[in-house]
Amino acid sequence: MIEIDFSKVLVIEQANTRFHWCGFFQTNEPWNHDHRINPDFELMIVTEGVLKLVIEGKQMEVHPGNMLLIPPQIDFAGFGDVADVCFYWVHFEAATETDGSGKGWQLPFFSQEIMLDNELLLIQQMQTIKQMDFPDSTLIDAYLHTLLLSISEKYKQPLNAKKNKHYLVDYMKQFLQRNYQRTVTVEEIAHYFGYNKAYISNLFSREVGETITQYLNTLRLEAARQALLTTSDSIREIANQHGFEDEKYFSRLFSKKYQQSPRFYRKCYGRIEKM
């Protein structure tokens, strides 16, 4: 059994990594995760609400945008009743590296920092492929490999930058991730952290490479894109639920980012049913 340490990473061999199953879970009623010990790896990415788990006796709260990797033979269960929780999950088998070379995929057990956007689209495509029932798993295994590679590369990319990054940036990102569904101003952020508005704006732009507004809209658009595929809510409702008061402005930003209007995007990809 792999000993889990949520502050560290697991190096997985690229060979012999195989897809088992994937899905999307959604609930609006009080719920907690069943007690379970998986025979394989389970990767979870939360998109809404808070997933509350006890893993090997330790309580964990997985918030929107967080990623959790649970190895095989790990005892875990939910605690407390929670509602309005949505998350994607993928089960797969894989071997871990034992020679210390670190040449495989480096996957954190738990991450709050990786921006997981295209990864969710990959899981949605994996769901579609699974439903098509191909005669072998070659195609869906390739999608799984791409998913794990993408997470690994995103994890490794900022490691050097983190050493010199201002500590405040991560707190600002977490604040935005918690509050993107409502109107958030730079003035509010500056007041919350006790800094000057100009200083906060310049610091964030310098460290992140985009303005606070741009980063906030990225969070909102990605959450809205998921809602287009996982709910039957109207375009107006989705825009309002994700921090956009103006439906036309939302549609314009969405079309610019995804090269399709929200309506056509939903029509093209369809709605992914929970599994």
PDB file of C-alpha atoms in Angstrom:
ATOM      1  CA  MET A   1       0.000   0.000   0.000  1.00  0.00           C
ATOM      2  CA  ILE A   2       1.261   3.488  -0.882  1.00  0.00           C
ATOM      3  CA  GLU A   3       1.744   5.787   2.099  1.00  0.00           C
ATOM      4  CA  ILE A   4      -0.113   8.992   1.355  1.00  0.00           C
ATOM      5  CA  ASP A   5       1.382  12.406   2.176  1.00  0.00           C
ATOM      6  CA  PHE A   6      -0.774  15.272   0.912  1.00  0.00           C
ATOM      7  CA  SER A   7       2.201  17.647   0.743  1.00  0.00           C
ATOM      8  CA  LYS A   8       4.169  15.437  -1.651  1.00  0.00           C
ATOM      9  CA  VAL A   9       3.949  13.966  -5.135  1.00  0.00           C
ATOM     10  CA  LEU A  10       3.684  10.479  -6.557  1.00  0.00           C
ATOM     11  CA  VAL A  11       5.752   9.473  -9.586  1.00  0.00           C
ATOM     12  CA  ILE A  12       3.760   7.148 -11.837  1.00  0.00           C
ATOM     13  CA  GLU A  13       5.268   4.996 -14.578  1.00  0.00           C
ATOM     14  CA  GLN A  14       3.993   5.921 -18.018  1.00  0.00           C
ATOM     15  CA  ALA A  15       4.003   2.315 -19.206  1.00  0.00           C
ATOM     16  CA  ASN A  16       1.144   0.035 -18.165  1.00  0.00           C
ATOM     17  CA  THR A  17      -1.127   2.898 -17.086  1.00  0.00           C
ATOM     18  CA  ARG A  18      -4.665   1.876 -18.000  1.00  0.00           C
ATOM     19  CA  PHE A  19      -8.063   3.588 -17.869  1.00  0.00           C
ATOM     20  CA  HIS A  20     -10.817   1.917 -15.833  1.00  0.00           C
ATOM     21  CA  TRP A  21     -13.762   4.315 -15.542  1.00  0.00           C
ATOM     22  CA  CYS A  22     -14.712   7.977 -15.196  1.00  0.00           C
ATOM     23  CA  GLY A  23     -17.725  10.084 -14.405  1.00  0.00           C
ATOM     24  CA  PHE A  24     -19.271  13.273 -13.106  1.00  0.00           C
ATOM     25  CA  PHE A  25     -21.014  13.406  -9.723  1.00  0.00           C
ATOM     26  CA  GLN A  26     -23.574  16.068  -8.845  1.00  0.00           C
ATOM     27  CA  THR A  27     -25.932  16.466  -5.907  1.00  0.00           C
ATOM     28  CA  ASN A  28     -28.215  19.201  -4.623  1.00  0.00           C
ATOM     29  CA  GLU A  29     -29.315  17.234  -1.559  1.00  0.00           C
ATOM     30  CA  PRO A  30     -27.516  16.375   1.713  1.00  0.00           C
ATOM     31  CA  TRP A  31     -24.958  13.684   0.911  1.00  0.00           C
ATOM     32  CA  ASN A  32     -21.640  12.227   2.024  1.00  0.00           C
ATOM     33  CA  HIS A  33     -19.255   9.898   0.229  1.00  0.00           C
ATOM     34  CA  ASP A  34     -19.648   6.180   0.917  1.00  0.00           C
ATOM     35  CA  HIS A  35     -16.900   4.381   2.812  1.00  0.00           C
ATOM     36  CA  ARG A  36     -14.561   2.835   0.252  1.00  0.00           C
ATOM     37  CA  ILE A  37     -11.222   1.145  -0.378  1.00  0.00           C
ATOM     38  CA  ASN A  38     -10.467   1.257  -4.104  1.00  0.00           C
ATOM     39  CA  PRO A  39      -8.416  -1.418  -5.876  1.00  0.00           C
ATOM     40  CA  ASP A  40      -7.081   1.283  -8.229  1.00  0.00           C
ATOM     41  CA  PHE A  41      -6.169   5.002  -8.339  1.00  0.00           C
ATOM     42  CA  GLU A  42      -8.945   7.585  -8.172  1.00  0.00           C
ATOM     43  CA  LEU A  43      -8.403  11.148  -9.372  1.00  0.00           C
ATOM     44  CA  MET A  44     -10.995  13.723  -8.280  1.00  0.00           C
ATOM     45  CA  ILE A  45     -11.404  17.339  -9.419  1.00  0.00           C
ATOM     46  CA  VAL A  46     -14.069  19.384  -7.607  1.00  0.00           C
ATOM     47  CA  THR A  47     -15.966  22.017  -9.594  1.00  0.00           C
ATOM     48  CA  GLU A  48     -18.614  23.154  -7.086  1.00  0.00           C
ATOM     49  CA  GLY A  49     -19.176  22.927  -3.346  1.00  0.00           C
ATOM     50  CA  VAL A  50     -16.859  21.240  -0.845  1.00  0.00           C
ATOM     51  CA  LEU A  51     -16.096  17.521  -0.935  1.00  0.00           C
ATOM     52  CA  LYS A  52     -15.450  16.424   2.672  1.00  0.00           C
ATOM     53  CA  LEU A  53     -13.479  13.210   3.137  1.00  0.00           C
ATOM     54  CA  VAL A  54     -11.717  11.302   5.895  1.00  0.00           C
ATOM     55  CA  ILE A  55      -8.663   9.648   4.327  1.00  0.00           C
ATOM     56  CA  GLU A  56      -6.691   7.237   6.485  1.00  0.00           C
ATOM     57  CA  GLY A  57      -8.130   8.991   9.542  1.00  0.00           C
ATOM     58  CA  LYS A  58      -7.321  12.521   8.351  1.00  0.00           C
ATOM     59  CA  GLN A  59     -10.098  14.984   7.475  1.00  0.00           C
ATOM     60  CA  MET A  60      -9.757  16.696   4.088  1.00  0.00           C
ATOM     61  CA  GLU A  61     -11.838  19.416   2.448  1.00  0.00           C
ATOM     62  CA  VAL A  62     -11.553  19.569  -1.340  1.00  0.00           C
ATOM     63  CA  HIS A  63     -12.752  22.916  -2.714  1.00  0.00           C
ATOM     64  CA  PRO A  64     -13.594  23.979  -6.286  1.00  0.00           C
ATOM     65  CA  GLY A  65     -10.490  23.859  -8.461  1.00  0.00           C
ATOM     66  CA  ASN A  66      -8.717  21.442  -6.080  1.00  0.00           C
ATOM     67  CA  MET A  67      -7.379  18.079  -7.237  1.00  0.00           C
ATOM     68  CA  LEU A  68      -7.144  14.945  -5.104  1.00  0.00           C
ATOM     69  CA  LEU A  69      -5.386  11.675  -5.975  1.00  0.00           C
ATOM     70  CA  ILE A  70      -6.239   8.613  -3.866  1.00  0.00           C
ATOM     71  CA  PRO A  71      -3.962   5.569  -4.374  1.00  0.00           C
ATOM     72  CA  PRO A  72      -5.188   1.959  -4.261  1.00  0.00           C
ATOM     73  CA  GLN A  73      -5.991   0.280  -0.933  1.00  0.00           C
ATOM     74  CA  ILE A  74      -6.495   3.590   0.888  1.00  0.00           C
ATOM     75  CA  ASP A  75      -9.370   3.737   3.358  1.00  0.00           C
ATOM     76  CA  PHE A  76     -11.590   6.811   2.888  1.00  0.00           C
ATOM     77  CA  ALA A  77     -15.145   8.000   3.478  1.00  0.00           C
ATOM     78  CA  GLY A  78     -17.188  11.173   3.626  1.00  0.00           C
ATOM     79  CA  PHE A  79     -17.904  13.102   6.808  1.00  0.00           C
ATOM     80  CA  GLY A  80     -20.847  15.377   7.497  1.00  0.00           C
ATOM     81  CA  ASP A  81     -23.710  15.953   5.092  1.00  0.00           C
ATOM     82  CA  VAL A  82     -22.920  18.377   2.273  1.00  0.00           C
ATOM     83  CA  ALA A  83     -25.054  19.692  -0.598  1.00  0.00           C
ATOM     84  CA  ASP A  84     -24.457  21.337  -3.961  1.00  0.00           C
ATOM     85  CA  VAL A  85     -21.300  19.315  -4.614  1.00  0.00           C
ATOM     86  CA  CYS A  86     -20.008  18.546  -8.112  1.00  0.00           C
ATOM     87  CA  PHE A  87     -16.816  16.727  -9.041  1.00  0.00           C
ATOM     88  CA  TYR A  88     -15.241  14.720 -11.859  1.00  0.00           C
ATOM     89  CA  TRP A  89     -13.585  11.393 -11.086  1.00  0.00           C
ATOM     90  CA  VAL A  90     -11.321   9.021 -12.983  1.00  0.00           C
ATOM     91  CA  HIS A  91     -10.281   5.494 -11.977  1.00  0.00           C
ATOM     92  CA  PHE A  92      -7.114   4.013 -13.454  1.00  0.00           C
ATOM     93  CA  GLU A  93      -4.420   1.438 -12.768  1.00  0.00           C
ATOM     94  CA  ALA A  94      -0.730   2.329 -12.766  1.00  0.00           C
ATOM     95  CA  ALA A  95       2.614   1.376 -11.273  1.00  0.00           C
ATOM     96  CA  THR A  96       4.717   3.815  -9.260  1.00  0.00           C
ATOM     97  CA  GLU A  97       8.432   4.391  -9.771  1.00  0.00           C
ATOM     98  CA  THR A  98      10.701   2.889  -7.169  1.00  0.00           C
ATOM     99  CA  ASP A  99      14.136   3.631  -8.640  1.00  0.00           C
ATOM    100  CA  GLY A 100      14.049   7.326  -7.788  1.00  0.00           C
ATOM    101  CA  SER A 101      14.659   8.446 -11.371  1.00  0.00           C
ATOM    102  CA  GLY A 102      11.555  10.649 -11.446  1.00  0.00           C
ATOM    103  CA  LYS A 103      11.099  10.165 -15.180  1.00  0.00           C
ATOM    104  CA  GLY A 104       7.398   9.334 -14.928  1.00  0.00           C
ATOM    105  CA  TRP A 105       4.407  11.587 -14.389  1.00  0.00           C
ATOM    106  CA  GLN A 106       4.698  13.641 -11.214  1.00  0.00           C
ATOM    107  CA  LEU A 107       1.233  13.871  -9.692  1.00  0.00           C
ATOM    108  CA  PRO A 108       0.514  15.664  -6.425  1.00  0.00           C
ATOM    109  CA  PHE A 109      -1.696  13.833  -3.964  1.00  0.00           C
ATOM    110  CA  PHE A 110      -3.498  17.134  -3.394  1.00  0.00           C
ATOM    111  CA  SER A 111      -3.257  20.468  -5.185  1.00  0.00           C
ATOM    112  CA  GLN A 112      -4.929  23.848  -4.752  1.00  0.00           C
ATOM    113  CA  GLU A 113      -2.673  25.698  -7.177  1.00  0.00           C
ATOM    114  CA  ILE A 114      -2.914  23.973 -10.553  1.00  0.00           C
ATOM    115  CA  MET A 115      -5.350  25.651 -12.959  1.00  0.00           C
ATOM    116  CA  LEU A 116      -7.341  22.646 -14.193  1.00  0.00           C
ATOM    117  CA  ASP A 117      -9.339  23.683 -17.247  1.00  0.00           C
ATOM    118  CA  ASN A 118      -8.423  21.612 -20.305  1.00  0.00           C
ATOM    119  CA  GLU A 119      -8.150  18.624 -17.974  1.00  0.00           C
ATOM    120  CA  LEU A 120     -11.882  18.773 -17.298  1.00  0.00           C
ATOM    121  CA  LEU A 121     -12.573  18.855 -21.024  1.00  0.00           C
ATOM    122  CA  LEU A 122     -10.389  15.755 -21.415  1.00  0.00           C
ATOM    123  CA  ILE A 123     -12.430  13.917 -18.777  1.00  0.00           C
ATOM    124  CA  GLN A 124     -15.650  14.960 -20.502  1.00  0.00           C
ATOM    125  CA  GLN A 125     -14.295  13.583 -23.786  1.00  0.00           C
ATOM    126  CA  MET A 126     -13.272  10.379 -22.000  1.00  0.00           C
ATOM    127  CA  GLN A 127     -16.866   9.983 -20.810  1.00  0.00           C
ATOM    128  CA  THR A 128     -18.097  10.286 -24.385  1.00  0.00           C
ATOM    129  CA  ILE A 129     -15.540   7.771 -25.670  1.00  0.00           C
ATOM    130  CA  LYS A 130     -16.478   5.303 -22.928  1.00  0.00           C
ATOM    131  CA  GLN A 131     -20.135   5.520 -23.917  1.00  0.00           C
ATOM    132  CA  MET A 132     -19.223   4.765 -27.549  1.00  0.00           C
ATOM    133  CA  ASP A 133     -17.944   1.333 -26.480  1.00  0.00           C
ATOM    134  CA  PHE A 134     -14.909   0.920 -28.732  1.00  0.00           C
ATOM    135  CA  PRO A 135     -13.604  -2.673 -29.063  1.00  0.00           C
ATOM    136  CA  ASP A 136     -10.397  -1.883 -27.166  1.00  0.00           C
ATOM    137  CA  SER A 137      -9.118   0.778 -24.778  1.00  0.00           C
ATOM    138  CA  THR A 138      -6.330   2.248 -26.927  1.00  0.00           C
ATOM    139  CA  LEU A 139      -8.062   5.568 -27.575  1.00  0.00           C
ATOM    140  CA  ILE A 140      -9.308   6.190 -24.054  1.00  0.00           C
ATOM    141  CA  ASP A 141      -5.932   5.124 -22.587  1.00  0.00           C
ATOM    142  CA  ALA A 142      -4.337   7.787 -24.795  1.00  0.00           C
ATOM    143  CA  TYR A 143      -6.709  10.403 -23.362  1.00  0.00           C
ATOM    144  CA  LEU A 144      -5.841   9.232 -19.838  1.00  0.00           C
ATOM    145  CA  HIS A 145      -2.118   9.542 -20.593  1.00  0.00           C
ATOM    146  CA  THR A 146      -2.703  13.063 -21.941  1.00  0.00           C
ATOM    147  CA  LEU A 147      -4.662  13.967 -18.811  1.00  0.00           C
ATOM    148  CA  LEU A 148      -1.941  12.745 -16.439  1.00  0.00           C
ATOM    149  CA  LEU A 149       0.819  14.301 -18.542  1.00  0.00           C
ATOM    150  CA  SER A 150      -0.991  17.652 -18.552  1.00  0.00           C
ATOM    151  CA  ILE A 151      -1.398  17.647 -14.761  1.00  0.00           C
ATOM    152  CA  SER A 152       2.245  16.615 -14.325  1.00  0.00           C
ATOM    153  CA  GLU A 153       3.553  19.360 -16.619  1.00  0.00           C
ATOM    154  CA  LYS A 154       1.401  22.016 -14.974  1.00  0.00           C
ATOM    155  CA  TYR A 155       2.617  20.863 -11.564  1.00  0.00           C
ATOM    156  CA  LYS A 156       6.292  21.014 -12.576  1.00  0.00           C
ATOM    157  CA  GLN A 157       6.077  24.292 -14.484  1.00  0.00           C
ATOM    158  CA  PRO A 158       5.789  26.682 -11.531  1.00  0.00           C
ATOM    159  CA  LEU A 159       8.142  24.858  -9.147  1.00  0.00           C
ATOM    160  CA  ASN A 160      11.086  27.163  -9.825  1.00  0.00           C
ATOM    161  CA  ALA A 161       8.912  30.250  -9.952  1.00  0.00           C
ATOM    162  CA  LYS A 162       7.365  29.403  -6.576  1.00  0.00           C
ATOM    163  CA  LYS A 163      10.690  29.969  -4.830  1.00  0.00           C
ATOM    164  CA  ASN A 164      10.647  33.685  -5.635  1.00  0.00           C
ATOM    165  CA  LYS A 165       6.902  34.273  -5.769  1.00  0.00           C
ATOM    166  CA  HIS A 166       5.348  36.706  -3.327  1.00  0.00           C
ATOM    167  CA  TYR A 167       3.397  34.787  -0.676  1.00  0.00           C
ATOM    168  CA  LEU A 168       0.356  37.049  -1.115  1.00  0.00           C
ATOM    169  CA  VAL A 169      -0.351  35.869  -4.676  1.00  0.00           C
ATOM    170  CA  ASP A 170      -1.518  32.393  -3.647  1.00  0.00           C
ATOM    171  CA  TYR A 171      -3.849  33.880  -1.021  1.00  0.00           C
ATOM    172  CA  MET A 172      -5.290  36.245  -3.631  1.00  0.00           C
ATOM    173  CA  LYS A 173      -5.893  33.357  -6.027  1.00  0.00           C
ATOM    174  CA  GLN A 174      -7.647  31.372  -3.307  1.00  0.00           C
ATOM    175  CA  PHE A 175      -9.799  34.398  -2.472  1.00  0.00           C
ATOM    176  CA  LEU A 176     -10.819  34.733  -6.131  1.00  0.00           C
ATOM    177  CA  GLN A 177     -11.533  31.013  -6.451  1.00  0.00           C
ATOM    178  CA  ARG A 178     -13.859  31.195  -3.437  1.00  0.00           C
ATOM    179  CA  ASN A 179     -15.674  34.340  -4.576  1.00  0.00           C
ATOM    180  CA  TYR A 180     -15.759  34.329  -8.391  1.00  0.00           C
ATOM    181  CA  GLN A 181     -19.527  33.687  -8.449  1.00  0.00           C
ATOM    182  CA  ARG A 182     -20.295  37.165  -7.137  1.00  0.00           C
ATOM    183  CA  THR A 183     -19.175  40.695  -7.959  1.00  0.00           C
ATOM    184  CA  VAL A 184     -15.591  41.186  -6.756  1.00  0.00           C
ATOM    185  CA  THR A 185     -13.685  44.464  -7.055  1.00  0.00           C
ATOM    186  CA  VAL A 186      -9.994  45.229  -6.766  1.00  0.00           C
ATOM    187  CA  GLU A 187     -10.880  47.663  -3.995  1.00  0.00           C
ATOM    188  CA  GLU A 188     -12.484  44.852  -1.995  1.00  0.00           C
ATOM    189  CA  ILE A 189      -9.445  42.605  -2.445  1.00  0.00           C
ATOM    190  CA  ALA A 190      -7.081  45.390  -1.417  1.00  0.00           C
ATOM    191  CA  HIS A 191      -9.168  46.131   1.686  1.00  0.00           C
ATOM    192  CA  TYR A 192      -9.418  42.427   2.563  1.00  0.00           C
ATOM    193  CA  PHE A 193      -5.642  41.959   2.526  1.00  0.00           C
ATOM    194  CA  GLY A 194      -4.842  45.400   3.930  1.00  0.00           C
ATOM    195  CA  TYR A 195      -2.835  46.686   0.977  1.00  0.00           C
ATOM    196  CA  ASN A 196      -3.044  49.597  -1.435  1.00  0.00           C
ATOM    197  CA  LYS A 197      -5.170  48.968  -4.571  1.00  0.00           C
ATOM    198  CA  ALA A 198      -2.379  49.936  -6.975  1.00  0.00           C
ATOM    199  CA  TYR A 199       0.128  47.720  -5.148  1.00  0.00           C
ATOM    200  CA  ILE A 200      -2.234  44.706  -5.232  1.00  0.00           C
ATOM    201  CA  SER A 201      -2.960  45.188  -8.945  1.00  0.00           C
ATOM    202  CA  ASN A 202       0.692  45.579  -9.948  1.00  0.00           C
ATOM    203  CA  LEU A 203       1.834  42.665  -7.782  1.00  0.00           C
ATOM    204  CA  PHE A 204      -0.754  40.288  -9.208  1.00  0.00           C
ATOM    205  CA  SER A 205      -0.107  41.310 -12.810  1.00  0.00           C
ATOM    206  CA  ARG A 206       3.668  40.985 -12.390  1.00  0.00           C
ATOM    207  CA  GLU A 207       3.551  37.583 -10.680  1.00  0.00           C
ATOM    208  CA  VAL A 208       0.700  35.960 -12.610  1.00  0.00           C
ATOM    209  CA  GLY A 209       1.084  37.534 -16.043  1.00  0.00           C
ATOM    210  CA  GLU A 210      -2.508  38.753 -16.259  1.00  0.00           C
ATOM    211  CA  THR A 211      -4.671  41.254 -14.421  1.00  0.00           C
ATOM    212  CA  ILE A 212      -6.965  40.366 -11.538  1.00  0.00           C
ATOM    213  CA  THR A 213      -9.977  40.896 -13.798  1.00  0.00           C
ATOM    214  CA  GLN A 214      -8.545  38.633 -16.496  1.00  0.00           C
ATOM    215  CA  TYR A 215      -7.798  35.886 -13.971  1.00  0.00           C
ATOM    216  CA  LEU A 216     -11.264  36.263 -12.425  1.00  0.00           C
ATOM    217  CA  ASN A 217     -12.928  35.988 -15.835  1.00  0.00           C
ATOM    218  CA  THR A 218     -10.881  32.871 -16.611  1.00  0.00           C
ATOM    219  CA  LEU A 219     -12.247  31.214 -13.466  1.00  0.00           C
ATOM    220  CA  ARG A 220     -15.789  32.288 -14.288  1.00  0.00           C
ATOM    221  CA  LEU A 221     -15.657  31.197 -17.925  1.00  0.00           C
ATOM    222  CA  GLU A 222     -14.281  27.767 -17.080  1.00  0.00           C
ATOM    223  CA  ALA A 223     -16.963  27.196 -14.430  1.00  0.00           C
ATOM    224  CA  ALA A 224     -19.635  28.427 -16.853  1.00  0.00           C
ATOM    225  CA  ARG A 225     -18.320  26.111 -19.591  1.00  0.00           C
ATOM    226  CA  GLN A 226     -18.712  23.163 -17.240  1.00  0.00           C
ATOM    227  CA  ALA A 227     -22.244  24.296 -16.356  1.00  0.00           C
ATOM    228  CA  LEU A 228     -23.173  24.341 -20.049  1.00  0.00           C
ATOM    229  CA  LEU A 229     -22.301  20.647 -20.228  1.00  0.00           C
ATOM    230  CA  THR A 230     -23.615  19.502 -16.855  1.00  0.00           C
ATOM    231  CA  THR A 231     -26.844  21.484 -16.311  1.00  0.00           C
ATOM    232  CA  SER A 232     -29.947  22.433 -18.258  1.00  0.00           C
ATOM    233  CA  ASP A 233     -29.860  26.026 -16.972  1.00  0.00           C
ATOM    234  CA  SER A 234     -30.352  28.800 -19.513  1.00  0.00           C
ATOM    235  CA  ILE A 235     -27.430  30.860 -20.825  1.00  0.00           C
ATOM    236  CA  ARG A 236     -28.668  33.843 -18.817  1.00  0.00           C
ATOM    237  CA  GLU A 237     -28.892  31.781 -15.630  1.00  0.00           C
ATOM    238  CA  ILE A 238     -25.407  30.353 -16.114  1.00  0.00           C
ATOM    239  CA  ALA A 239     -23.977  33.814 -16.740  1.00  0.00           C
ATOM    240  CA  ASN A 240     -25.605  35.212 -13.584  1.00  0.00           C
ATOM    241  CA  GLN A 241     -24.599  32.200 -11.462  1.00  0.00           C
ATOM    242  CA  HIS A 242     -20.954  32.674 -12.388  1.00  0.00           C
ATOM    243  CA  GLY A 243     -20.463  36.359 -11.762  1.00  0.00           C
ATOM    244  CA  PHE A 244     -21.625  37.885 -15.071  1.00  0.00           C
ATOM    245  CA  GLU A 245     -24.486  40.342 -14.729  1.00  0.00           C
ATOM    246  CA  ASP A 246     -24.625  40.952 -18.498  1.00  0.00           C
ATOM    247  CA  GLU A 247     -25.455  37.897 -20.643  1.00  0.00           C
ATOM    248  CA  LYS A 248     -24.164  39.577 -23.813  1.00  0.00           C
ATOM    249  CA  TYR A 249     -20.835  40.414 -22.180  1.00  0.00           C
ATOM    250  CA  PHE A 250     -20.550  36.808 -20.972  1.00  0.00           C
ATOM    251  CA  SER A 251     -21.312  35.472 -24.456  1.00  0.00           C
ATOM    252  CA  ARG A 252     -18.736  37.789 -26.007  1.00  0.00           C
ATOM    253  CA  LEU A 253     -15.978  36.713 -23.601  1.00  0.00           C
ATOM    254  CA  PHE A 254     -16.942  33.041 -23.949  1.00  0.00           C
ATOM    255  CA  SER A 255     -16.865  33.195 -27.745  1.00  0.00           C
ATOM    256  CA  LYS A 256     -13.465  34.860 -27.686  1.00  0.00           C
ATOM    257  CA  LYS A 257     -11.965  32.217 -25.374  1.00  0.00           C
ATOM    258  CA  TYR A 258     -13.548  29.069 -26.819  1.00  0.00           C
ATOM    259  CA  GLN A 259     -14.143  30.211 -30.448  1.00  0.00           C
ATOM    260  CA  GLN A 260     -17.820  29.272 -30.116  1.00  0.00           C
ATOM    261  CA  SER A 261     -20.862  30.938 -28.616  1.00  0.00           C
ATOM    262  CA  PRO A 262     -22.194  29.380 -25.383  1.00  0.00           C
ATOM    263  CA  ARG A 263     -25.313  28.178 -27.178  1.00  0.00           C
ATOM    264  CA  PHE A 264     -23.394  26.540 -30.027  1.00  0.00           C
ATOM    265  CA  TYR A 265     -20.835  25.070 -27.605  1.00  0.00           C
ATOM    266  CA  ARG A 266     -23.617  23.307 -25.676  1.00  0.00           C
ATOM    267  CA  LYS A 267     -25.253  22.135 -28.917  1.00  0.00           C
ATOM    268  CA  CYS A 268     -21.925  20.861 -30.275  1.00  0.00           C
ATOM    269  CA  TYR A 269     -20.763  18.931 -27.205  1.00  0.00           C
ATOM    270  CA  GLY A 270     -24.101  18.070 -25.654  1.00  0.00           C
ATOM    271  CA  ARG A 271     -24.830  17.604 -22.015  1.00  0.00           C
ATOM    272  CA  ILE A 272     -22.666  15.148 -20.082  1.00  0.00           C
ATOM    273  CA  GLU A 273     -24.923  13.117 -17.818  1.00  0.00           C
ATOM    274  CA  LYS A 274     -23.651  12.153 -14.382  1.00  0.00           C
ATOM    275  CA  MET A 275     -22.329   8.617 -14.089  1.00  0.00           C
TER     276      MET A 275
END
